[in-house]
């Protein structure tokens, strides 16, 4: 019984890890499409979001199966429920990449971003990729220290996000309100992507150790 | 066994219903504070968010207890898991009210909103209140038709949100970029509040009927 449970939980962890790769790639491509006003890449991200949704549904099914057949209690029960939350966070990260791609499509053939904010989005994109690949790593290795360290990486995104706002608020901003509205929402999408990544990392700590990290 | 299960599930539904009242009130007060630049009301919303977080934790505990002690399967299992998702959505709605209140506090003593967008926020606030009180009603009565009708109410918020954007994008907008950034984010908070309300409504349909509504 216990062996079957552990095997199924490991398989679930594997599926969640590949979901983290999917959403990391989605945000990488969405960022590239945004920076280069690349419509076909944006559409690829939009088309592939369905795969993330399916992966999430599959993870949830596996978790339901585990709960129904193994009826885990205590820490095991909480671990399985946490995987359901992780799948939900990862799906949301995919949605945020989708929003970035849709913004690119909406403004095409015009680029969404004024030249002077491109470096911020390039770095926010890198930060998002780094978070996703670190998530993937900690999920595969169940590396608690690595998961805890992920919270610091979120600070980097928050800094970039704050700087982006000061650029828009400065008197030198000459791209008008319409560009500012797009940049505001896009900045929010990257920030939320990072928030969800941190939430996943916290749950991994929980799944592995049985205790939520205090923040 | 079955009786205890049903009793506990009803209690959980009751707790979720009162959470919906809490977040509805939070958004109502946050909107009032925003429209009137009322610092003390904004701070009250900020202080009370912790109660929403506690209510969510309590709902989750009860759901865990149900799973551990009753080990429900099939539809019952899915119903209990859905309550965990509902609690999460409601907590997020509380967070969005909190963000509105924090924006008011950040700009105080200046009002955040230019006069000409106030009517939009007033109506988005009303729409948010209506959604929350309808949620409360459908949770108490398990009214599937009412829950399904909630999706239409979300359209109202989307319309208001779209109009708000066209106001900012119009050449008559004379409040500059800084106000537009605040208005953009605030608009997003109300829109997301409505999205989560719809997600809750869909899950209630599921909990009561055992089938997700097709959208």
Coordinates of C-alpha atoms in Angstrom, one line a residue:
Chain A
X1 CA 0.0 0.0 0.0
X2 CA 2.6 2.4 1.1
X3 CA 4.8 1.5 -1.8
X4 CA 2.0 2.1 -4.3
X5 CA 1.3 5.4 -2.6
X6 CA 4.9 6.6 -2.9
X7 CA 5.2 5.5 -6.5
X8 CA 2.0 7.4 -7.4
X9 CA 3.2 10.5 -5.5
X10 CA 6.5 10.4 -7.3
X11 CA 4.8 10.1 -10.6
X12 CA 2.6 13.1 -9.7
X13 CA 5.8 15.1 -8.7
X14 CA 7.3 14.2 -12.1
X15 CA 4.2 15.5 -13.9
X16 CA 4.2 18.7 -12.0
X17 CA 7.9 19.1 -12.8
X18 CA 7.2 18.8 -16.5
X19 CA 4.3 21.3 -16.1
X20 CA 6.9 23.7 -14.7
X21 CA 9.0 23.2 -17.8
X22 CA 5.9 23.9 -20.0
X23 CA 5.0 27.2 -18.3
X24 CA 8.7 28.3 -18.2
X25 CA 9.0 27.7 -22.0
X26 CA 5.7 29.5 -22.5
X27 CA 6.9 32.6 -20.7
X28 CA 10.3 32.4 -22.5
X29 CA 8.6 32.4 -25.8
X30 CA 6.0 35.0 -24.8
X31 CA 8.8 37.3 -23.8
X32 CA 10.7 36.7 -27.0
X33 CA 7.5 37.4 -29.0
X34 CA 6.9 40.6 -27.0
X35 CA 10.4 41.9 -27.4
X36 CA 10.5 41.2 -31.2
X37 CA 6.8 41.8 -32.0
X38 CA 6.8 38.2 -33.3
X39 CA 3.2 37.3 -34.1
X40 CA 3.7 33.7 -35.0
X41 CA 5.6 33.0 -31.8
X42 CA 2.9 34.7 -29.8
X43 CA 0.3 32.5 -31.5
X44 CA 2.3 29.4 -30.8
X45 CA 2.2 30.3 -27.1
X46 CA -1.6 31.0 -27.3
X47 CA -2.2 27.6 -29.0
X48 CA -0.1 25.7 -26.6
X49 CA -1.8 27.0 -23.5
X50 CA -4.4 24.2 -23.9
X51 CA -1.6 21.6 -23.2
X52 CA -0.9 23.3 -19.8
X53 CA -4.6 23.1 -19.0
X54 CA -4.7 19.4 -19.9
X55 CA -1.6 18.7 -17.9
X56 CA -3.3 20.3 -14.9
X57 CA -6.4 18.3 -15.3
X58 CA -4.3 15.1 -15.5
X59 CA -2.4 16.0 -12.3
X60 CA -5.7 16.6 -10.6
X61 CA -7.1 13.3 -11.8
X62 CA -4.0 11.5 -10.5
X63 CA -4.3 13.3 -7.1
X64 CA -8.0 12.3 -6.9
X65 CA -7.1 8.7 -7.7
X66 CA -4.5 8.8 -4.9
X67 CA -7.0 10.2 -2.4
X68 CA -9.8 7.8 -3.4
X69 CA -7.7 4.6 -3.5
X70 CA -5.1 5.2 -0.8
X71 CA -7.2 7.5 1.5
X72 CA -4.0 9.0 2.9
X73 CA -4.2 10.8 6.3
X74 CA -2.2 13.4 8.2
X75 CA 1.0 14.5 6.4
X76 CA 0.4 12.3 3.4
X77 CA -3.1 13.8 2.9
X78 CA -1.7 17.3 3.1
X79 CA 1.0 16.5 0.6
X80 CA -1.5 15.2 -2.0
X81 CA -3.7 18.3 -1.5
X82 CA -0.6 20.4 -1.9
X83 CA 0.0 18.9 -5.3
X84 CA -3.5 20.0 -6.4
X85 CA -2.6 23.6 -5.3
X86 CA 0.8 23.4 -7.1
X87 CA -1.0 22.3 -10.3
X88 CA -3.3 25.2 -10.0
X89 CA -0.5 27.7 -9.5
X90 CA 1.4 26.3 -12.5
X91 CA -1.7 26.6 -14.7
X92 CA -2.1 30.2 -13.6
X93 CA 1.6 30.8 -14.5
X94 CA 0.7 29.4 -18.0
X95 CA -2.3 31.8 -18.2
X96 CA 0.0 34.8 -17.4
X97 CA 2.4 33.8 -20.3
X98 CA -0.8 33.6 -22.4
X99 CA -1.8 37.1 -21.4
X100 CA 1.7 38.4 -22.5
X101 CA 1.3 36.6 -25.8
X102 CA -2.2 38.0 -26.3
X103 CA -1.0 41.5 -25.7
X104 CA 1.6 41.1 -28.4
X105 CA -1.0 39.8 -30.8
X106 CA -3.4 42.6 -30.0
X107 CA -0.9 45.3 -30.9
X108 CA 0.6 43.6 -33.9
X109 CA 2.2 44.8 -36.3
X110 CA 3.1 47.5 -33.8
X111 CA 5.5 46.6 -31.0
X112 CA 3.9 46.8 -27.5
X113 CA 7.0 48.1 -25.8
X114 CA 8.8 51.4 -26.2
X115 CA 12.5 50.8 -26.7
X116 CA 13.5 52.2 -23.3
X117 CA 11.5 49.6 -21.3
X118 CA 12.6 46.6 -23.4
X119 CA 15.6 45.9 -21.2
X120 CA 13.3 45.6 -18.2
X121 CA 11.1 43.1 -19.8
X122 CA 14.1 41.2 -21.1
X123 CA 15.3 40.9 -17.6
X124 CA 11.9 40.1 -16.1
X125 CA 11.7 37.4 -18.8
X126 CA 15.1 36.0 -17.7
X127 CA 14.0 36.2 -14.1
X128 CA 10.8 34.2 -14.9
X129 CA 12.8 31.6 -16.8
X130 CA 15.2 31.3 -13.9
X131 CA 12.3 30.8 -11.4
X132 CA 10.7 28.1 -13.6
X133 CA 13.9 26.2 -14.2
X134 CA 14.7 26.4 -10.5
X135 CA 11.2 25.1 -9.7
X136 CA 11.7 22.2 -12.0
X137 CA 15.0 21.4 -10.4
X138 CA 13.7 21.5 -6.8
X139 CA 10.7 19.4 -7.8
X140 CA 12.8 16.7 -9.4
X141 CA 15.4 16.7 -6.5
X142 CA 13.0 17.6 -3.7
X143 CA 15.7 20.0 -2.7
X144 CA 14.3 21.9 0.3
X145 CA 17.1 24.4 0.5
X146 CA 16.8 25.2 -3.1
X147 CA 13.0 25.7 -2.7
X148 CA 13.6 28.1 0.2
X149 CA 16.2 30.0 -1.8
X150 CA 13.6 30.6 -4.5
X151 CA 12.0 33.3 -2.4
X152 CA 15.0 35.5 -2.8
X153 CA 14.8 35.2 -6.6
X154 CA 11.3 36.8 -6.3
X155 CA 12.9 39.9 -4.9
X156 CA 14.8 40.4 -8.1
X157 CA 11.4 40.5 -10.0
X158 CA 9.9 42.9 -7.5
X159 CA 12.9 45.2 -8.0
X160 CA 12.6 45.2 -11.7
X161 CA 8.9 45.8 -11.4
X162 CA 9.4 48.8 -9.1
X163 CA 12.0 50.3 -11.5
X164 CA 9.7 49.8 -14.4
X165 CA 7.1 51.9 -12.6
X166 CA 9.6 54.7 -11.8
X167 CA 10.5 54.8 -15.5
X168 CA 6.8 55.4 -16.4
X169 CA 6.3 57.9 -13.7
X170 CA 9.3 60.0 -14.7
X171 CA 8.8 63.3 -16.6
X172 CA 11.0 61.8 -19.4
X173 CA 8.3 59.2 -20.3
X174 CA 7.2 60.3 -23.7
X175 CA 5.2 57.3 -24.9
X176 CA 1.9 58.5 -23.6
X177 CA -0.9 56.9 -21.6
X178 CA -1.7 54.0 -24.0
X179 CA 1.8 52.5 -23.8
X180 CA 1.8 53.0 -20.1
X181 CA -1.4 51.1 -19.6
X182 CA 0.1 48.1 -21.6
X183 CA 3.4 48.3 -19.8
X184 CA 1.6 48.4 -16.4
X185 CA -0.5 45.3 -17.1
X186 CA 2.5 43.4 -18.6
X187 CA 4.6 44.3 -15.6
X188 CA 1.8 42.9 -13.4
X189 CA 1.7 39.6 -15.3
X190 CA 5.5 39.0 -14.8
X191 CA 5.2 39.9 -11.1
X192 CA 2.3 37.5 -10.6
X193 CA 4.2 34.8 -12.5
X194 CA 6.9 35.2 -9.9
X195 CA 4.4 35.2 -7.0
X196 CA 3.0 31.9 -8.1
X197 CA 6.4 30.4 -8.5
X198 CA 7.2 31.3 -4.9
X199 CA 3.9 29.9 -3.8
X200 CA 4.8 26.6 -5.6
X201 CA 8.2 26.6 -3.9
X202 CA 6.7 27.0 -0.5
X203 CA 4.3 24.1 -1.1
X204 CA 7.2 21.9 -2.2
X205 CA 9.0 22.7 1.1
X206 CA 5.7 21.6 2.7
X207 CA 5.3 18.4 0.7
X208 CA 8.9 17.3 1.5
X209 CA 9.2 18.4 5.1
X210 CA 5.6 18.5 6.3
X211 CA 5.9 22.1 7.5
X212 CA 5.2 25.3 5.8
X213 CA 8.2 27.7 5.7
X214 CA 7.6 30.8 7.9
X215 CA 7.9 34.0 5.9
Chain B
X1 CA -21.2 7.9 8.7
X2 CA -23.1 9.5 5.8
X3 CA -25.0 11.7 8.2
X4 CA -21.8 13.0 9.9
X5 CA -20.3 13.7 6.5
X6 CA -23.3 15.7 5.3
X7 CA -23.4 17.6 8.5
X8 CA -19.8 18.6 8.2
X9 CA -20.1 19.5 4.6
X10 CA -23.1 21.7 5.4
X11 CA -21.0 23.4 8.1
X12 CA -18.2 23.9 5.6
X13 CA -20.7 25.5 3.2
X14 CA -21.9 27.8 5.9
X15 CA -18.3 28.9 6.7
X16 CA -17.6 29.5 3.0
X17 CA -20.8 31.6 2.8
X18 CA -19.7 33.8 5.6
X19 CA -16.3 34.2 4.0
X20 CA -18.1 35.5 0.9
X21 CA -19.8 38.1 3.1
X22 CA -16.5 39.1 4.6
X23 CA -14.8 39.6 1.2
X24 CA -17.9 41.4 -0.2
X25 CA -17.8 43.8 2.8
X26 CA -14.1 44.3 2.3
X27 CA -14.6 45.3 -1.3
X28 CA -17.5 47.5 -0.4
X29 CA -15.4 49.4 2.2
X30 CA -12.3 49.4 0.0
X31 CA -14.4 51.0 -2.8
X32 CA -15.9 53.6 -0.4
X33 CA -12.4 54.4 0.9
X34 CA -11.1 54.7 -2.7
X35 CA -13.9 57.0 -3.8
X36 CA -13.7 59.3 -0.8
X37 CA -10.0 59.0 -0.1
X38 CA -10.9 57.8 3.4
X39 CA -7.7 56.7 5.1
X40 CA -9.2 55.2 8.2
X41 CA -11.7 53.1 6.3
X42 CA -8.8 51.9 4.0
X43 CA -6.8 50.9 7.1
X44 CA -9.8 49.0 8.5
X45 CA -9.9 46.9 5.3
X46 CA -6.2 46.3 5.6
X47 CA -6.4 45.3 9.2
X48 CA -9.4 43.0 8.7
X49 CA -7.8 41.0 5.8
X50 CA -6.2 38.8 8.4
X51 CA -9.6 37.5 9.4
X52 CA -10.3 36.4 5.8
X53 CA -7.0 34.5 5.9
X54 CA -7.9 32.9 9.2
X55 CA -11.4 31.9 7.8
X56 CA -9.7 30.3 4.9
X57 CA -7.3 28.3 7.1
X58 CA -10.3 27.2 9.1
X59 CA -12.2 26.0 6.1
X60 CA -9.2 24.1 4.9
X61 CA -8.8 22.5 8.2
X62 CA -12.4 21.4 8.2
X63 CA -12.0 20.0 4.7
X64 CA -8.9 18.1 5.8
X65 CA -10.7 16.7 8.7
X66 CA -13.5 15.6 6.5
X67 CA -11.1 13.9 4.1
X68 CA -9.1 12.2 6.8
X69 CA -12.1 11.0 8.9
X70 CA -14.7 10.2 6.2
X71 CA -12.4 9.3 3.3
X72 CA -15.1 10.2 0.8
X73 CA -14.8 8.9 -2.7
X74 CA -16.1 9.8 -6.2
X75 CA -18.4 12.8 -6.2
X76 CA -18.1 13.4 -2.5
X77 CA -14.4 13.6 -2.7
X78 CA -14.6 16.1 -5.5
X79 CA -17.1 18.1 -3.6
X80 CA -14.7 18.4 -0.6
X81 CA -11.7 19.3 -2.8
X82 CA -13.9 21.9 -4.5
X83 CA -14.5 23.6 -1.1
X84 CA -10.8 23.9 -0.7
X85 CA -10.6 25.7 -4.1
X86 CA -13.6 27.9 -3.2
X87 CA -11.8 29.0 0.0
X88 CA -8.7 29.8 -2.0
X89 CA -10.7 31.9 -4.5
X90 CA -12.5 33.8 -1.7
X91 CA -9.2 34.5 0.1
X92 CA -7.9 35.9 -3.2
X93 CA -11.0 38.1 -3.5
X94 CA -10.1 39.4 -0.1
X95 CA -6.5 40.1 -1.2
X96 CA -7.8 42.1 -4.2
X97 CA -9.9 44.3 -1.8
X98 CA -6.8 44.7 0.2
X99 CA -4.8 45.9 -2.8
X100 CA -7.5 48.5 -3.5
X101 CA -7.3 49.7 0.1
X102 CA -3.5 49.8 0.0
X103 CA -3.6 51.9 -3.1
X104 CA -5.8 54.4 -1.3
X105 CA -3.4 54.5 1.6
X106 CA -0.4 54.9 -0.6
X107 CA -1.7 58.1 -2.3
X108 CA -3.3 59.6 0.8
X109 CA -4.1 62.5 1.4
X110 CA -4.4 62.7 -2.4
X111 CA -7.3 60.9 -4.0
X112 CA -6.2 58.1 -6.3
X113 CA -9.0 58.6 -8.8
X114 CA -9.5 61.6 -11.2
X115 CA -13.2 62.8 -10.9
X116 CA -14.1 61.5 -14.4
X117 CA -13.4 57.8 -13.7
X118 CA -15.1 57.8 -10.3
X119 CA -18.4 56.7 -11.7
X120 CA -16.7 53.6 -13.2
X121 CA -15.3 52.6 -9.9
X122 CA -18.5 53.3 -8.2
X123 CA -20.2 50.9 -10.6
X124 CA -17.5 48.3 -10.5
X125 CA -17.8 48.4 -6.7
X126 CA -21.5 47.9 -6.9
X127 CA -20.9 45.0 -9.4
X128 CA -18.4 43.4 -7.0
X129 CA -20.9 43.7 -4.1
X130 CA -23.7 42.2 -6.1
X131 CA -21.5 39.3 -7.1
X132 CA -20.5 38.6 -3.5
X133 CA -24.0 38.9 -2.2
X134 CA -25.3 36.6 -4.9
X135 CA -22.5 34.1 -4.1
X136 CA -23.5 34.2 -0.5
X137 CA -27.1 33.5 -1.5
X138 CA -26.3 30.6 -3.8
X139 CA -24.0 29.1 -1.2
X140 CA -26.7 29.2 1.4
X141 CA -29.5 27.9 -0.8
X142 CA -27.3 25.7 -3.1
X143 CA -29.3 27.3 -5.9
X144 CA -27.7 26.0 -9.1
X145 CA -29.7 28.2 -11.5
X146 CA -28.6 31.3 -9.4
X147 CA -25.0 30.1 -9.6
X148 CA -25.1 29.7 -13.3
X149 CA -26.7 33.2 -13.7
X150 CA -23.7 34.6 -11.9
X151 CA -21.6 34.3 -15.1
X152 CA -23.7 36.9 -16.8
X153 CA -23.0 39.3 -14.0
X154 CA -19.3 39.0 -14.7
X155 CA -20.0 40.5 -18.2
X156 CA -21.2 43.7 -16.6
X157 CA -17.8 44.0 -14.9
X158 CA -15.9 43.3 -18.1
X159 CA -17.9 46.0 -19.9
X160 CA -17.1 48.6 -17.2
X161 CA -13.5 47.5 -17.4
X162 CA -13.4 48.0 -21.1
X163 CA -15.0 51.4 -21.0
X164 CA -12.5 52.4 -18.3
X165 CA -9.7 51.6 -20.7
X166 CA -11.2 53.6 -23.5
X167 CA -11.5 56.6 -21.2
X168 CA -7.8 56.4 -20.4
X169 CA -6.8 55.9 -24.1
X170 CA -8.9 58.8 -25.3
X171 CA -7.2 62.1 -26.3
X172 CA -9.3 63.9 -23.6
X173 CA -7.5 62.1 -20.8
X174 CA -5.7 64.9 -19.0
X175 CA -4.5 63.2 -15.8
X176 CA -1.2 62.0 -17.1
X177 CA 0.6 58.7 -16.9
X178 CA 0.8 58.3 -13.1
X179 CA -3.0 58.4 -12.6
X180 CA -3.4 56.0 -15.6
X181 CA -1.1 53.5 -14.0
X182 CA -3.1 53.5 -10.8
X183 CA -6.4 53.3 -12.6
X184 CA -5.1 50.4 -14.8
X185 CA -4.1 48.4 -11.8
X186 CA -7.2 49.2 -9.8
X187 CA -9.4 48.2 -12.8
X188 CA -7.5 44.9 -13.0
X189 CA -8.2 44.3 -9.3
X190 CA -12.0 44.6 -9.8
X191 CA -11.9 42.5 -12.9
X192 CA -10.0 39.7 -11.1
X193 CA -12.4 39.9 -8.1
X194 CA -15.3 39.2 -10.5
X195 CA -13.3 36.4 -12.2
X196 CA -12.8 34.7 -8.9
X197 CA -16.5 35.1 -8.0
X198 CA -17.4 33.4 -11.3
X199 CA -14.9 30.6 -10.5
X200 CA -16.6 30.1 -7.1
X201 CA -20.0 30.0 -8.7
X202 CA -18.9 27.3 -11.2
X203 CA -17.5 25.2 -8.4
X204 CA -20.8 25.6 -6.4
X205 CA -22.6 24.2 -9.5
X206 CA -20.1 21.3 -9.4
X207 CA -20.5 20.7 -5.7
X208 CA -24.3 20.6 -5.9
X209 CA -24.7 18.8 -9.2
X210 CA -21.5 16.8 -9.6
X211 CA -20.8 18.3 -13.0
X212 CA -18.9 21.3 -14.1
X213 CA -20.9 23.8 -16.2
X214 CA -19.6 23.9 -19.8
X215 CA -18.6 27.5 -20.7

